[in-house]
Tab-separated table of C-alpha atoms and ligand atoms in Angstrom:
chain	number	residue	atom	x	y	z
K	6	MET	CA	182.877	34.448	-61.342
K	7	GLU	CA	183.686	35.975	-57.995
K	8	GLU	CA	180.297	37.584	-57.925
K	9	LEU	CA	178.576	34.246	-57.342
K	10	VAL	CA	176.780	34.462	-54.008
K	11	ILE	CA	177.663	31.445	-51.866
K	12	ILE	CA	175.111	30.295	-49.302
K	13	ALA	CA	176.235	27.671	-46.795
K	14	HIS	CA	173.304	25.225	-46.973
K	15	ARG	CA	172.434	24.152	-43.390
K	16	GLY	CA	176.010	25.255	-42.550
K	17	ALA	CA	178.980	23.242	-43.796
K	18	SER	CA	176.570	20.307	-43.904
K	19	GLY	CA	178.759	18.269	-46.233
K	20	TYR	CA	181.264	17.915	-43.397
K	21	LEU	CA	179.420	18.097	-40.068
K	22	PRO	CA	175.839	17.274	-38.965
K	23	GLU	CA	173.529	19.871	-40.558
K	24	HIS	CA	172.329	22.885	-38.575
K	25	THR	CA	174.643	22.317	-35.614
K	26	LEU	CA	176.579	25.310	-34.297
K	27	GLU	CA	179.742	23.384	-35.188
K	28	ALA	CA	178.599	23.163	-38.822
K	29	LYS	CA	177.875	26.901	-38.778
K	30	ALA	CA	181.273	27.829	-37.324
K	31	MET	CA	183.007	25.666	-39.929
K	32	ALA	CA	180.894	27.248	-42.668
K	33	TYR	CA	181.796	30.712	-41.398
K	34	ALA	CA	185.504	29.942	-41.799
K	35	MET	CA	184.872	29.000	-45.444
K	36	GLN	CA	183.857	32.608	-46.205
K	37	PRO	CA	180.410	32.161	-47.724
K	38	ASP	CA	178.281	35.266	-48.269
K	39	TYR	CA	175.436	33.831	-46.214
K	40	ILE	CA	174.819	31.011	-43.754
K	41	GLU	CA	171.391	29.346	-43.898
K	42	GLN	CA	169.003	28.750	-41.001
K	43	ASP	CA	165.853	26.617	-41.299
K	44	ILE	CA	163.436	27.494	-38.523
K	45	VAL	CA	160.716	25.508	-36.730
K	46	LEU	CA	158.961	26.525	-33.479
K	47	SER	CA	159.051	24.562	-30.233
K	48	LYS	CA	155.939	24.008	-28.094
K	49	ASP	CA	156.834	27.129	-26.116
K	50	ASN	CA	157.399	29.227	-29.267
K	51	VAL	CA	161.206	29.144	-29.273
K	52	PRO	CA	162.545	29.296	-32.846
K	53	ILE	CA	164.750	26.218	-33.327
K	54	VAL	CA	167.258	25.832	-36.177
K	55	ILE	CA	166.335	22.496	-37.762
K	56	HIS	CA	165.380	21.448	-41.293
K	57	ASP	CA	162.266	19.371	-40.662
K	58	ILE	CA	159.166	19.756	-38.497
K	59	HIS	CA	160.161	16.253	-37.352
K	60	LEU	CA	162.978	15.399	-34.932
K	61	ASP	CA	163.456	11.737	-35.741
K	62	ALA	CA	165.848	11.972	-38.726
K	63	VAL	CA	168.587	13.981	-36.982
K	64	THR	CA	168.232	13.330	-33.223
K	65	ASN	CA	167.925	10.503	-30.670
K	66	VAL	CA	164.353	11.550	-29.741
K	67	LYS	CA	163.088	7.942	-30.052
K	68	GLU	CA	165.414	6.869	-27.244
K	69	VAL	CA	164.955	9.897	-24.972
K	70	PHE	CA	161.171	10.353	-25.338
K	71	PRO	CA	159.865	6.987	-26.686
K	72	LYS	CA	156.222	7.742	-25.822
K	73	ARG	CA	156.012	11.165	-27.432
K	74	LYS	CA	155.328	10.214	-31.053
K	75	ARG	CA	152.120	11.128	-32.816
K	76	VAL	CA	149.711	8.600	-34.391
K	77	ASP	CA	151.716	8.805	-37.634
K	78	GLY	CA	154.721	7.482	-35.719
K	79	ARG	CA	156.691	10.744	-36.090
K	80	TYR	CA	158.156	13.007	-33.394
K	81	TYR	CA	157.419	16.718	-33.906
K	82	VAL	CA	159.570	19.648	-32.785
K	83	ILE	CA	156.374	21.526	-31.933
K	84	ASP	CA	155.377	18.912	-29.301
K	85	PHE	CA	158.474	19.592	-27.178
K	86	THR	CA	159.538	22.561	-25.059
K	87	TRP	CA	162.952	24.113	-25.572
K	88	GLU	CA	163.981	22.662	-22.210
K	89	GLU	CA	163.079	19.170	-23.454
K	90	LEU	CA	164.740	19.684	-26.838
K	91	GLN	CA	168.013	20.461	-25.078
K	92	LYS	CA	168.073	16.864	-23.763
K	93	LEU	CA	168.427	15.499	-27.313
K	94	ASN	CA	171.628	14.742	-29.169
K	95	VAL	CA	171.935	15.647	-32.833
K	96	THR	CA	173.622	13.442	-35.398
K	97	GLU	CA	174.255	13.219	-39.123
K	98	ARG	CA	170.957	12.814	-41.037
K	99	PHE	CA	169.599	9.268	-41.270
K	100	ASP	CA	166.514	7.515	-42.632
K	101	TYR	CA	164.099	7.587	-39.676
K	102	GLN	CA	162.695	4.177	-40.595
K	103	THR	CA	165.887	2.213	-41.309
K	104	GLY	CA	168.404	4.251	-39.284
K	105	LYS	CA	170.762	4.248	-42.261
K	106	PRO	CA	172.743	7.424	-43.042
K	107	VAL	CA	171.461	9.513	-45.958
K	108	PHE	CA	175.055	10.318	-47.003
K	109	PRO	CA	177.180	7.307	-45.931
K	110	ASP	CA	180.508	8.995	-46.757
K	111	ARG	CA	179.827	12.114	-44.708
K	112	PHE	CA	180.233	12.558	-40.931
K	113	PRO	CA	179.495	9.258	-39.145
K	114	ILE	CA	176.220	8.677	-37.284
K	115	ASP	CA	176.235	8.960	-33.478
K	116	LYS	CA	179.841	10.132	-33.188
K	117	SER	CA	180.988	13.026	-31.010
K	118	HIS	CA	178.383	15.260	-29.374
K	119	PHE	CA	176.045	17.785	-31.006
K	120	LYS	CA	172.962	19.642	-29.772
K	121	LEU	CA	170.014	21.638	-31.098
K	122	HIS	CA	170.161	25.427	-30.788
K	123	THR	CA	167.870	28.425	-31.052
K	124	PHE	CA	167.761	30.972	-33.854
K	125	GLN	CA	169.045	33.546	-31.358
K	126	ASP	CA	172.044	31.310	-30.514
K	127	GLU	CA	172.957	31.176	-34.178
K	128	ILE	CA	172.536	34.895	-34.813
K	129	GLU	CA	174.808	35.562	-31.833
K	130	LEU	CA	177.399	33.115	-33.201
K	131	ILE	CA	177.435	34.800	-36.611
K	132	GLN	CA	177.346	38.345	-35.250
K	133	GLY	CA	180.064	37.429	-32.755
K	134	LEU	CA	182.266	36.053	-35.526
K	135	ASN	CA	181.536	39.123	-37.637
K	136	GLN	CA	182.885	41.217	-34.771
K	137	SER	CA	185.937	39.066	-34.013
K	138	THR	CA	186.965	38.527	-37.655
K	139	GLY	CA	185.924	41.881	-39.098
K	140	LYS	CA	183.951	40.095	-41.822
K	141	ASP	CA	180.272	40.610	-42.555
K	142	ILE	CA	178.566	37.301	-43.289
K	143	GLY	CA	174.799	37.364	-43.600
K	144	LEU	CA	171.828	35.342	-42.389
K	145	TYR	CA	169.584	33.427	-44.787
K	146	PRO	CA	166.676	32.185	-42.634
K	147	GLU	CA	163.890	29.986	-44.009
K	148	ILE	CA	160.458	29.903	-42.450
K	149	LYS	CA	159.475	26.217	-42.474
K	150	GLU	CA	155.906	25.098	-43.105
K	151	PRO	CA	153.970	28.183	-41.944
K	152	ALA	CA	150.619	26.493	-42.728
K	153	PHE	CA	151.480	23.588	-40.415
K	154	HIS	CA	152.466	26.054	-37.686
K	155	ARG	CA	149.151	27.870	-38.165
K	156	THR	CA	147.136	24.658	-37.668
K	157	GLU	CA	149.077	24.284	-34.403
K	158	GLY	CA	148.026	27.815	-33.403
K	159	LYS	CA	151.381	29.472	-34.083
K	160	ASP	CA	152.464	32.414	-36.243
K	161	ILE	CA	156.046	31.449	-37.042
K	162	SER	CA	156.691	34.352	-39.408
K	163	LYS	CA	155.768	36.940	-36.807
K	164	ILE	CA	158.127	35.351	-34.271
K	165	VAL	CA	161.018	35.074	-36.762
K	166	LEU	CA	160.591	38.716	-37.822
K	167	GLU	CA	160.577	39.842	-34.189
K	168	VAL	CA	163.814	37.986	-33.459
K	169	LEU	CA	165.447	39.389	-36.597
K	170	ALA	CA	164.374	42.937	-35.685
K	171	ALA	CA	165.730	42.524	-32.148
K	172	TYR	CA	169.148	41.749	-33.644
K	173	GLY	CA	169.018	44.649	-36.091
K	174	TYR	CA	167.806	42.912	-39.263
K	175	LYS	CA	164.924	45.125	-40.337
K	176	ASP	CA	165.136	46.101	-43.993
K	177	ASN	CA	166.859	45.517	-47.305
K	178	ASN	CA	170.058	47.137	-46.017
K	179	SER	CA	170.329	44.355	-43.428
K	180	ASN	CA	172.677	41.497	-44.266
K	181	CYS	CA	169.810	39.033	-44.308
K	182	ILE	CA	167.621	37.353	-46.916
K	183	LEU	CA	164.381	35.728	-45.785
K	184	GLN	CA	163.133	32.681	-47.721
K	185	CYS	CA	160.016	30.519	-47.774
K	186	PHE	CA	158.412	27.926	-50.078
K	187	ASP	CA	154.891	29.119	-49.226
K	188	PHE	CA	153.746	31.764	-51.751
K	189	GLN	CA	150.880	33.020	-49.586
K	190	GLU	CA	153.132	33.362	-46.567
K	191	ASN	CA	155.768	35.361	-48.438
K	192	LYS	CA	153.010	37.677	-49.643
K	193	ARG	CA	151.721	37.953	-46.095
K	194	ILE	CA	155.208	38.736	-44.773
K	195	ARG	CA	155.455	41.624	-47.238
K	196	ASN	CA	151.904	42.988	-47.227
K	197	HIS	CA	150.417	42.115	-43.847
K	198	LEU	CA	153.437	41.811	-41.536
K	199	LYS	CA	155.008	44.754	-43.435
K	200	SER	CA	158.522	43.352	-43.528
K	201	LYS	CA	161.045	45.392	-45.522
K	202	LEU	CA	163.601	42.573	-45.648
K	203	THR	CA	164.849	41.125	-48.944
K	204	LEU	CA	162.573	38.156	-49.738
K	205	VAL	CA	163.214	35.024	-51.765
K	206	GLN	CA	160.475	32.802	-53.128
K	207	LEU	CA	161.657	29.213	-53.033
K	208	MET	CA	160.415	27.131	-55.961
K	209	GLU	CA	160.158	23.399	-56.311
K	210	PHE	CA	157.547	22.502	-58.938
K	211	GLU	CA	157.293	23.003	-62.686
K	212	HIS	CA	153.874	24.666	-62.463
K	213	GLU	CA	155.258	27.368	-60.159
K	214	LYS	CA	157.260	28.725	-63.073
K	215	ASP	CA	154.090	30.477	-64.249
K	216	SER	CA	153.978	32.648	-61.124
K	217	LEU	CA	156.862	35.064	-61.784
K	218	GLU	CA	154.525	38.044	-62.250
K	219	ILE	CA	153.003	37.561	-58.797
K	220	ILE	CA	156.368	36.772	-57.182
K	221	SER	CA	157.916	39.982	-58.515
K	222	GLU	CA	155.277	41.980	-56.628
K	223	TYR	CA	156.614	40.927	-53.212
K	224	ALA	CA	160.032	39.235	-53.632
K	225	GLN	CA	163.439	40.326	-54.899
K	226	GLY	CA	164.647	36.889	-55.893
K	227	ILE	CA	163.750	33.275	-56.439
K	228	GLY	CA	165.270	30.137	-55.000
K	229	PRO	CA	164.576	27.407	-57.552
K	230	SER	CA	165.886	23.864	-57.543
K	231	LEU	CA	168.781	23.549	-60.000
K	232	SER	CA	166.644	21.344	-62.244
K	233	LEU	CA	164.140	24.167	-62.907
K	234	LEU	CA	166.964	26.216	-64.468
K	235	LYS	CA	167.299	23.856	-67.401
K	236	ASP	CA	164.367	25.775	-68.898
K	237	ASN	CA	165.760	28.702	-70.937
K	238	LYS	CA	162.429	30.490	-71.183
K	239	PHE	CA	161.947	30.381	-67.428
K	240	VAL	CA	165.393	31.887	-66.831
K	241	GLU	CA	164.722	34.554	-69.444
K	242	ASN	CA	161.356	35.450	-67.879
K	243	THR	CA	162.942	35.626	-64.420
K	244	ARG	CA	165.536	38.092	-65.727
K	245	LYS	CA	162.818	40.193	-67.367
K	246	LYS	CA	161.141	40.540	-63.981
K	247	GLY	CA	164.419	41.714	-62.439
K	248	LEU	CA	164.516	38.847	-59.940
K	249	PHE	CA	167.827	37.368	-58.792
K	250	ILE	CA	168.335	33.583	-58.816
K	251	HIS	CA	169.793	31.687	-55.832
K	252	ALA	CA	169.464	28.010	-56.726
K	253	TYR	CA	169.568	24.912	-54.505
K	254	THR	CA	171.285	22.533	-53.765
K	255	LEU	CA	174.835	21.996	-54.970
K	256	ARG	CA	176.254	18.873	-53.348
K	257	THR	CA	179.742	18.377	-54.716
K	258	ASP	CA	179.919	14.834	-53.310
K	259	VAL	CA	176.747	13.806	-55.148
K	260	MET	CA	176.620	15.806	-58.401
K	261	SER	CA	178.936	14.499	-61.111
K	262	ASN	CA	180.937	17.101	-63.069
K	263	TRP	CA	179.677	19.809	-60.749
K	264	LYS	CA	182.478	22.240	-61.644
K	265	THR	CA	181.693	22.168	-65.363
K	266	LYS	CA	177.960	22.454	-64.715
K	267	LEU	CA	178.305	25.344	-62.266
K	268	LYS	CA	180.661	27.252	-64.568
K	269	ALA	CA	178.199	26.823	-67.429
K	270	PHE	CA	175.347	28.079	-65.254
K	271	ILE	CA	177.351	31.173	-64.290
K	272	LEU	CA	178.560	31.904	-67.814
K	273	THR	CA	175.039	31.682	-69.252
K	274	ASN	CA	173.715	34.024	-66.537
K	275	ARG	CA	171.370	31.385	-65.112
K	276	ILE	CA	172.434	31.804	-61.543
K	277	ASP	CA	173.450	34.623	-59.147
K	278	GLY	CA	173.984	32.453	-56.122
K	279	VAL	CA	173.920	28.878	-54.936
K	280	PHE	CA	173.045	26.966	-51.794
K	281	THR	CA	175.797	24.421	-51.236
K	282	ASP	CA	176.734	21.772	-48.661
K	283	GLN	CA	180.415	22.407	-49.508
K	284	PRO	CA	180.950	26.199	-49.449
K	285	ASP	CA	184.748	25.791	-49.496
K	286	GLN	CA	184.753	23.934	-52.804
K	287	VAL	CA	182.501	26.461	-54.515
K	288	TYR	CA	184.606	29.294	-53.075
K	289	ASN	CA	187.793	27.686	-54.404
K	290	LEU	CA	186.265	27.283	-57.849
K	291	THR	CA	184.923	30.833	-58.107
K	292	HIS	CA	187.883	32.624	-56.491
K	293	THR	CA	190.785	31.158	-58.475
K	294	ARG	CA	192.063	32.887	-61.554
G	6	CA	CA1	166.309	25.486	-46.318
């Protein structure tokens, strides 16, 4: 069971506000194989580590910049410069309409002091810790909504690949796996942008299960939701294509009987890795005899 690849989903997001440097440092100490970054561009093309293209479910943007919402009432990362984004405070995720926490038993809303950070900041944190601890924990960046970025005149993939290359992540020997939900964009990253990095095709919908043939032409693995793995035939077909399976998202505070379920998934060869909000708990389960 020790071979299970553990990916810290948005950092140790079960314990600290997601995608903060604090959550990443805590995740690092839990010895995952990879730490995840979701990436969205600022107005001035700075790659920001944040899950949504919106700011209003994890920051105080409504209070700091009340007039900067769009007609849909939302506040977009891409409408703010990095200098402006640094004025915001980050908090545990909440419902942007009601203000209520998404996970009421996790870190409290509006306590302590957290900020947004750039992709470069996070790479330097992880590489710095790799140097000071002698470990080698990898990056697992996700390119968020490339089609949206394109309508805003931005090529997010190109910028992310440039940053990765500048820090030495260039090919499949690099300790980095690049992920995206957009099939066309993953294909473009491989064929047009000529990236040699290990690629994962994220999968969300039932109908996408028919696309394994195409996926295997550009990606090395898939990142399906755990629910898609209930389908034996789909798992079997994925194995036939030689693709690895890193499933999302294991939340030990939400999923009942998660230990039994995860063990069963591993024993039936349904899963090679898992994105989890609680990397320590998965580590403890898979590293005890
Ligand atoms: Ca993600």
